[in-house]
Amino acid sequence: ITGIAGDQQAALFGQGGWSAGDGKNTYGTGAFLLLNTGTHQPASGSGLLTTIACDERGEPVYALEASIFIAGAAVQWLRDGLGIIATSRETEALARSLPSNEGVYFVPALVGLGAPDWEPKARGTVVGITRGTGVAHFARAALEAMAYATRDVLGDMRTHGRVPFDKLRVDGGATANDWLMQFQADVLGVPVDRPDMVETTALGAAGLAGLAAGVWANGSEFLASRQFTRFSPSAGGTAAAAAAYEGWRRAVRAALGWARDSR
């Protein structure tokens, strides 16, 4: 055995997230973010956990970690629970069919809210529905929720980790959705890089083992064969996403208010 790493730490290494300020998000059933803080050891808090990551040589450094309970599972619920879409692939075309979310937000607290709010009593909340709301609005709202929740977490990570942050690397099944990746870049205001190999957890574990076994001389050699598709923020998209994000925070407050109002 030449390499052992937890899922998210392996994914961060597989993305080349070796330096302070390097961050990644894995979009699966939930979403899982790590931000490398280098030699700075941030205290756990603000809904975040302090964990260990690896530098380019596989030596330990610090990172912040956060879990968003529901990401792709929201789309699965639209498909399997409500039956309003047949496949997850449909969501991209449905989202593109609308000029905006038209005020419809979906807070997918189907099993409570994880980072950064940590409210186990929260439940799924949809706001802004009118008679004009249709399947496309629900699909778009489910995708937007992944991007907004990622911004929530990364905003706290930037403050808590005290490191620069100029791009996000992504992996997991939902990253196949080009509309979501572009929207994520617009919401964050930084480029989003998607690797050619999106199963980065397994790749990172293999990379660590390969370094120890001499398959690669260093991390840069391991990463050299990788290719990334970059989604850069667009001027108009960033402005629109910033305005829409305020509506998301209002929707989250509504979900939290429902959870905490015991009258």
Tab-separated table of C-alpha atoms in Angstrom:
chain	number	residue	atom	x	y	z
A	1	ILE	CA	0.000	0.000	0.000
A	2	THR	CA	1.636	3.226	-1.148
A	3	GLY	CA	-1.172	5.758	-0.856
A	4	ILE	CA	-4.186	6.262	1.415
A	5	ALA	CA	-6.486	9.286	1.421
A	6	GLY	CA	-10.065	10.164	2.269
A	7	ASP	CA	-12.462	10.820	-0.597
A	8	GLN	CA	-12.293	14.600	-0.613
A	9	GLN	CA	-8.584	14.828	0.132
A	10	ALA	CA	-7.921	12.425	-2.751
A	11	ALA	CA	-10.101	14.516	-5.072
A	12	LEU	CA	-8.255	17.708	-4.110
A	13	PHE	CA	-4.910	16.051	-4.866
A	14	GLY	CA	-6.236	14.659	-8.141
A	15	GLN	CA	-7.190	18.220	-9.146
A	16	GLY	CA	-3.693	19.500	-8.426
A	17	GLY	CA	-4.936	21.416	-5.391
A	18	TRP	CA	-1.535	21.494	-3.716
A	19	SER	CA	-1.073	25.163	-2.814
A	20	ALA	CA	-2.766	27.600	-0.449
A	21	GLY	CA	-5.848	29.017	-2.171
A	22	ASP	CA	-6.482	25.967	-4.359
A	23	GLY	CA	-10.063	24.763	-4.008
A	24	LYS	CA	-12.288	22.091	-5.473
A	25	ASN	CA	-15.930	21.088	-5.345
A	26	THR	CA	-17.207	17.567	-5.965
A	27	TYR	CA	-20.819	17.611	-7.202
A	28	GLY	CA	-22.385	14.271	-6.392
A	29	THR	CA	-25.504	13.422	-4.414
A	30	GLY	CA	-24.252	16.193	-2.165
A	31	ALA	CA	-21.492	18.728	-2.785
A	32	PHE	CA	-18.168	18.565	-0.986
A	33	LEU	CA	-15.703	21.444	-0.941
A	34	LEU	CA	-12.080	21.644	0.157
A	35	LEU	CA	-9.885	24.753	0.203
A	36	ASN	CA	-6.147	24.322	0.730
A	37	THR	CA	-4.865	26.767	3.377
A	38	GLY	CA	-1.233	25.667	3.227
A	39	THR	CA	0.664	25.910	6.504
A	40	HIS	CA	-2.059	28.070	8.069
A	41	GLN	CA	-4.147	25.952	10.442
A	42	PRO	CA	-7.596	27.560	10.610
A	43	ALA	CA	-9.754	26.705	13.599
A	44	SER	CA	-12.935	24.783	12.861
A	45	GLY	CA	-15.951	27.062	12.962
A	46	SER	CA	-18.471	29.011	10.888
A	47	GLY	CA	-19.903	25.685	9.735
A	48	LEU	CA	-16.506	24.531	8.438
A	49	LEU	CA	-14.104	21.774	9.466
A	50	THR	CA	-10.319	21.893	9.555
A	51	THR	CA	-8.753	18.893	7.848
A	52	ILE	CA	-5.471	17.654	6.378
A	53	ALA	CA	-4.624	17.779	2.674
A	54	CYS	CA	-1.442	17.164	0.647
A	55	ASP	CA	1.077	19.348	-1.090
A	56	GLU	CA	2.651	18.395	-4.414
A	57	ARG	CA	4.971	15.883	-2.745
A	58	GLY	CA	2.199	14.255	-0.744
A	59	GLU	CA	3.295	15.976	2.476
A	60	PRO	CA	0.569	17.196	4.863
A	61	VAL	CA	-0.857	20.711	4.731
A	62	TYR	CA	-4.104	22.152	6.088
A	63	ALA	CA	-7.450	22.654	4.405
A	64	LEU	CA	-11.015	23.698	5.169
A	65	GLU	CA	-13.767	21.187	4.388
A	66	ALA	CA	-17.525	21.565	4.066
A	67	SER	CA	-20.453	19.367	3.084
A	68	ILE	CA	-23.611	20.497	1.306
A	69	PHE	CA	-26.075	17.673	1.936
A	70	ILE	CA	-28.100	17.897	-1.272
A	71	ALA	CA	-26.754	18.736	-4.735
A	72	GLY	CA	-27.402	16.251	-7.532
A	73	ALA	CA	-29.947	14.555	-5.287
A	74	ALA	CA	-32.275	17.505	-5.916
A	75	VAL	CA	-32.319	16.640	-9.619
A	76	GLN	CA	-32.830	12.974	-8.746
A	77	TRP	CA	-35.869	14.021	-6.697
A	78	LEU	CA	-37.333	15.888	-9.674
A	79	ARG	CA	-36.885	12.704	-11.719
A	80	ASP	CA	-37.769	9.944	-9.258
A	81	GLY	CA	-39.915	11.713	-6.692
A	82	LEU	CA	-41.971	14.073	-8.829
A	83	GLY	CA	-41.538	12.427	-12.225
A	84	ILE	CA	-41.374	15.774	-14.036
A	85	ILE	CA	-38.163	14.924	-15.913
A	86	ALA	CA	-37.078	11.612	-17.406
A	87	THR	CA	-33.292	12.072	-17.157
A	88	SER	CA	-30.945	14.477	-15.423
A	89	ARG	CA	-29.564	15.520	-18.834
A	90	GLU	CA	-32.859	17.279	-19.599
A	91	THR	CA	-32.153	19.932	-16.990
A	92	GLU	CA	-29.551	21.729	-19.098
A	93	ALA	CA	-31.932	22.427	-21.987
A	94	LEU	CA	-34.733	23.297	-19.570
A	95	ALA	CA	-32.523	25.807	-17.717
A	96	ARG	CA	-31.388	27.373	-20.998
A	97	SER	CA	-34.996	27.797	-22.109
A	98	LEU	CA	-35.564	30.536	-19.519
A	99	PRO	CA	-34.030	34.032	-19.608
A	100	SER	CA	-33.847	34.002	-15.791
A	101	ASN	CA	-35.223	32.052	-12.841
A	102	GLU	CA	-38.159	34.512	-12.813
A	103	GLY	CA	-38.033	34.657	-9.023
A	104	VAL	CA	-38.355	30.903	-8.390
A	105	TYR	CA	-35.914	29.450	-5.839
A	106	PHE	CA	-35.578	25.911	-4.504
A	107	VAL	CA	-33.778	25.394	-1.189
A	108	PRO	CA	-33.222	21.615	-1.313
A	109	ALA	CA	-33.096	21.002	2.429
A	110	LEU	CA	-34.558	17.537	1.890
A	111	VAL	CA	-32.501	16.131	4.776
A	112	GLY	CA	-31.847	19.395	6.603
A	113	LEU	CA	-29.242	22.040	5.756
A	114	GLY	CA	-25.514	21.343	5.945
A	115	ALA	CA	-22.729	23.893	5.648
A	116	PRO	CA	-22.691	26.733	6.336
A	117	ASP	CA	-26.091	26.981	8.102
A	118	TRP	CA	-26.252	23.546	9.803
A	119	GLU	CA	-29.969	23.362	10.547
A	120	PRO	CA	-31.173	19.736	10.822
A	121	LYS	CA	-34.818	20.807	11.142
A	122	ALA	CA	-34.857	22.655	7.817
A	123	ARG	CA	-36.975	21.165	5.044
A	124	GLY	CA	-37.126	21.663	1.308
A	125	THR	CA	-38.595	25.033	0.382
A	126	VAL	CA	-39.712	26.400	-2.973
A	127	VAL	CA	-40.579	30.099	-3.179
A	128	GLY	CA	-41.705	32.452	-5.925
A	129	ILE	CA	-44.187	30.130	-7.649
A	130	THR	CA	-46.845	31.710	-9.857
A	131	ARG	CA	-49.348	30.333	-12.371
A	132	GLY	CA	-46.642	30.722	-14.971
A	133	THR	CA	-44.223	28.407	-13.171
A	134	GLY	CA	-43.448	25.195	-15.035
A	135	VAL	CA	-41.058	22.280	-15.220
A	136	ALA	CA	-38.236	24.464	-16.561
A	137	HIS	CA	-38.382	26.663	-13.470
A	138	PHE	CA	-38.054	23.685	-11.133
A	139	ALA	CA	-35.155	22.268	-13.169
A	140	ARG	CA	-33.337	25.591	-13.265
A	141	ALA	CA	-33.939	26.208	-9.568
A	142	ALA	CA	-32.444	22.809	-8.676
A	143	LEU	CA	-29.297	23.582	-10.701
A	144	GLU	CA	-29.004	27.127	-9.400
A	145	ALA	CA	-29.210	25.856	-5.820
A	146	MET	CA	-25.936	23.933	-6.282
A	147	ALA	CA	-24.152	27.075	-7.449
A	148	TYR	CA	-25.593	29.345	-4.771
A	149	ALA	CA	-24.804	26.892	-1.960
A	150	THR	CA	-21.238	26.622	-3.251
A	151	ARG	CA	-20.891	30.396	-3.058
A	152	ASP	CA	-22.256	30.350	0.503
A	153	VAL	CA	-19.550	27.930	1.591
A	154	LEU	CA	-16.662	29.439	-0.367
A	155	GLY	CA	-17.480	32.884	0.965
A	156	ASP	CA	-16.977	31.613	4.511
A	157	MET	CA	-13.875	29.656	3.476
A	158	ARG	CA	-12.247	32.755	1.994
A	159	THR	CA	-12.779	34.680	5.230
A	160	HIS	CA	-11.943	31.851	7.609
A	161	GLY	CA	-8.988	30.435	5.686
A	162	ARG	CA	-7.303	33.790	5.011
A	163	VAL	CA	-6.003	32.621	1.629
A	164	PRO	CA	-6.422	34.015	-1.903
A	165	PHE	CA	-8.906	32.262	-4.153
A	166	ASP	CA	-8.934	32.835	-7.899
A	167	LYS	CA	-10.459	29.701	-9.436
A	168	LEU	CA	-12.488	26.611	-8.579
A	169	ARG	CA	-11.776	23.142	-9.906
A	170	VAL	CA	-14.754	20.824	-10.128
A	171	ASP	CA	-15.517	17.136	-10.488
A	172	GLY	CA	-18.424	14.723	-10.109
A	173	GLY	CA	-21.352	13.789	-12.311
A	174	ALA	CA	-23.168	17.134	-12.314
A	175	THR	CA	-20.162	18.859	-13.880
A	176	ALA	CA	-21.206	17.395	-17.246
A	177	ASN	CA	-23.869	20.136	-17.294
A	178	ASP	CA	-22.271	23.044	-19.189
A	179	TRP	CA	-25.044	25.458	-18.202
A	180	LEU	CA	-24.434	24.742	-14.511
A	181	MET	CA	-20.669	25.198	-14.845
A	182	GLN	CA	-21.064	28.565	-16.592
A	183	PHE	CA	-23.616	29.669	-14.012
A	184	GLN	CA	-21.260	28.587	-11.223
A	185	ALA	CA	-18.494	30.747	-12.698
A	186	ASP	CA	-20.865	33.714	-12.917
A	187	VAL	CA	-22.086	33.237	-9.339
A	188	LEU	CA	-18.541	32.997	-7.931
A	189	GLY	CA	-16.979	35.608	-10.203
A	190	VAL	CA	-13.949	33.356	-10.805
A	191	PRO	CA	-13.148	30.746	-13.480
A	192	VAL	CA	-14.386	27.190	-13.033
A	193	ASP	CA	-12.080	24.458	-14.382
A	194	ARG	CA	-13.508	21.046	-15.284
A	195	PRO	CA	-10.983	18.237	-15.876
A	196	ASP	CA	-11.210	15.683	-18.648
A	197	MET	CA	-11.383	13.007	-15.931
A	198	VAL	CA	-14.235	13.952	-13.587
A	199	GLU	CA	-13.797	10.878	-11.355
A	200	THR	CA	-11.030	12.746	-9.581
A	201	THR	CA	-11.309	10.947	-6.248
A	202	ALA	CA	-10.033	7.664	-7.673
A	203	LEU	CA	-7.467	9.523	-9.785
A	204	GLY	CA	-6.082	11.380	-6.763
A	205	ALA	CA	-5.648	8.187	-4.769
A	206	ALA	CA	-3.851	6.672	-7.752
A	207	GLY	CA	-1.671	9.777	-8.031
A	208	LEU	CA	-0.551	9.572	-4.414
A	209	ALA	CA	0.219	5.876	-4.778
A	210	GLY	CA	2.056	6.500	-8.044
A	211	LEU	CA	4.282	9.168	-6.502
A	212	ALA	CA	5.279	6.785	-3.729
A	213	ALA	CA	5.897	3.959	-6.213
A	214	GLY	CA	7.923	6.108	-8.599
A	215	VAL	CA	5.430	6.096	-11.466
A	216	TRP	CA	5.665	9.909	-11.531
A	217	ALA	CA	8.645	11.889	-10.335
A	218	ASN	CA	6.488	14.668	-8.876
A	219	GLY	CA	2.984	16.039	-8.804
A	220	SER	CA	3.509	18.276	-11.828
A	221	GLU	CA	4.421	15.265	-13.939
A	222	PHE	CA	1.308	13.481	-12.690
A	223	LEU	CA	-0.875	16.456	-13.672
A	224	ALA	CA	0.849	17.193	-16.979
A	225	SER	CA	-1.353	14.893	-19.060
A	226	ARG	CA	-4.575	16.400	-17.742
A	227	GLN	CA	-6.728	18.781	-19.745
A	228	PHE	CA	-9.225	21.262	-18.319
A	229	THR	CA	-12.224	23.045	-19.805
A	230	ARG	CA	-12.443	26.553	-18.382
A	231	PHE	CA	-15.722	28.388	-17.810
A	232	SER	CA	-14.940	32.066	-17.289
A	233	PRO	CA	-17.333	34.576	-15.702
A	234	SER	CA	-19.186	36.731	-18.207
A	235	ALA	CA	-19.805	40.414	-17.513
A	236	GLY	CA	-23.556	40.273	-17.966
A	237	GLY	CA	-23.863	36.863	-16.355
A	238	THR	CA	-21.935	37.898	-13.249
A	239	ALA	CA	-24.131	40.951	-12.664
A	240	ALA	CA	-27.332	38.953	-13.118
A	241	ALA	CA	-26.072	36.141	-10.888
A	242	ALA	CA	-25.142	38.595	-8.128
A	243	ALA	CA	-28.686	39.983	-8.111
A	244	ALA	CA	-30.200	36.494	-8.189
A	245	TYR	CA	-27.984	35.409	-5.299
A	246	GLU	CA	-29.682	37.928	-3.034
A	247	GLY	CA	-32.968	36.168	-3.772
A	248	TRP	CA	-31.362	32.854	-2.831
A	249	ARG	CA	-30.312	34.174	0.580
A	250	ARG	CA	-33.870	35.406	1.117
A	251	ALA	CA	-35.149	31.916	0.248
A	252	VAL	CA	-32.670	30.330	2.689
A	253	ARG	CA	-33.858	32.682	5.408
A	254	ALA	CA	-37.414	31.531	4.697
A	255	ALA	CA	-36.364	27.874	5.060
A	256	LEU	CA	-34.529	28.630	8.298
A	257	GLY	CA	-37.493	30.618	9.610
A	258	TRP	CA	-39.812	27.665	8.990
A	259	ALA	CA	-37.416	25.349	10.817
A	260	ARG	CA	-36.963	27.592	13.824
A	261	ASP	CA	-40.498	28.911	14.275
A	262	SER	CA	-41.975	26.496	16.841
A	263	ARG	CA	-45.145	28.454	17.543
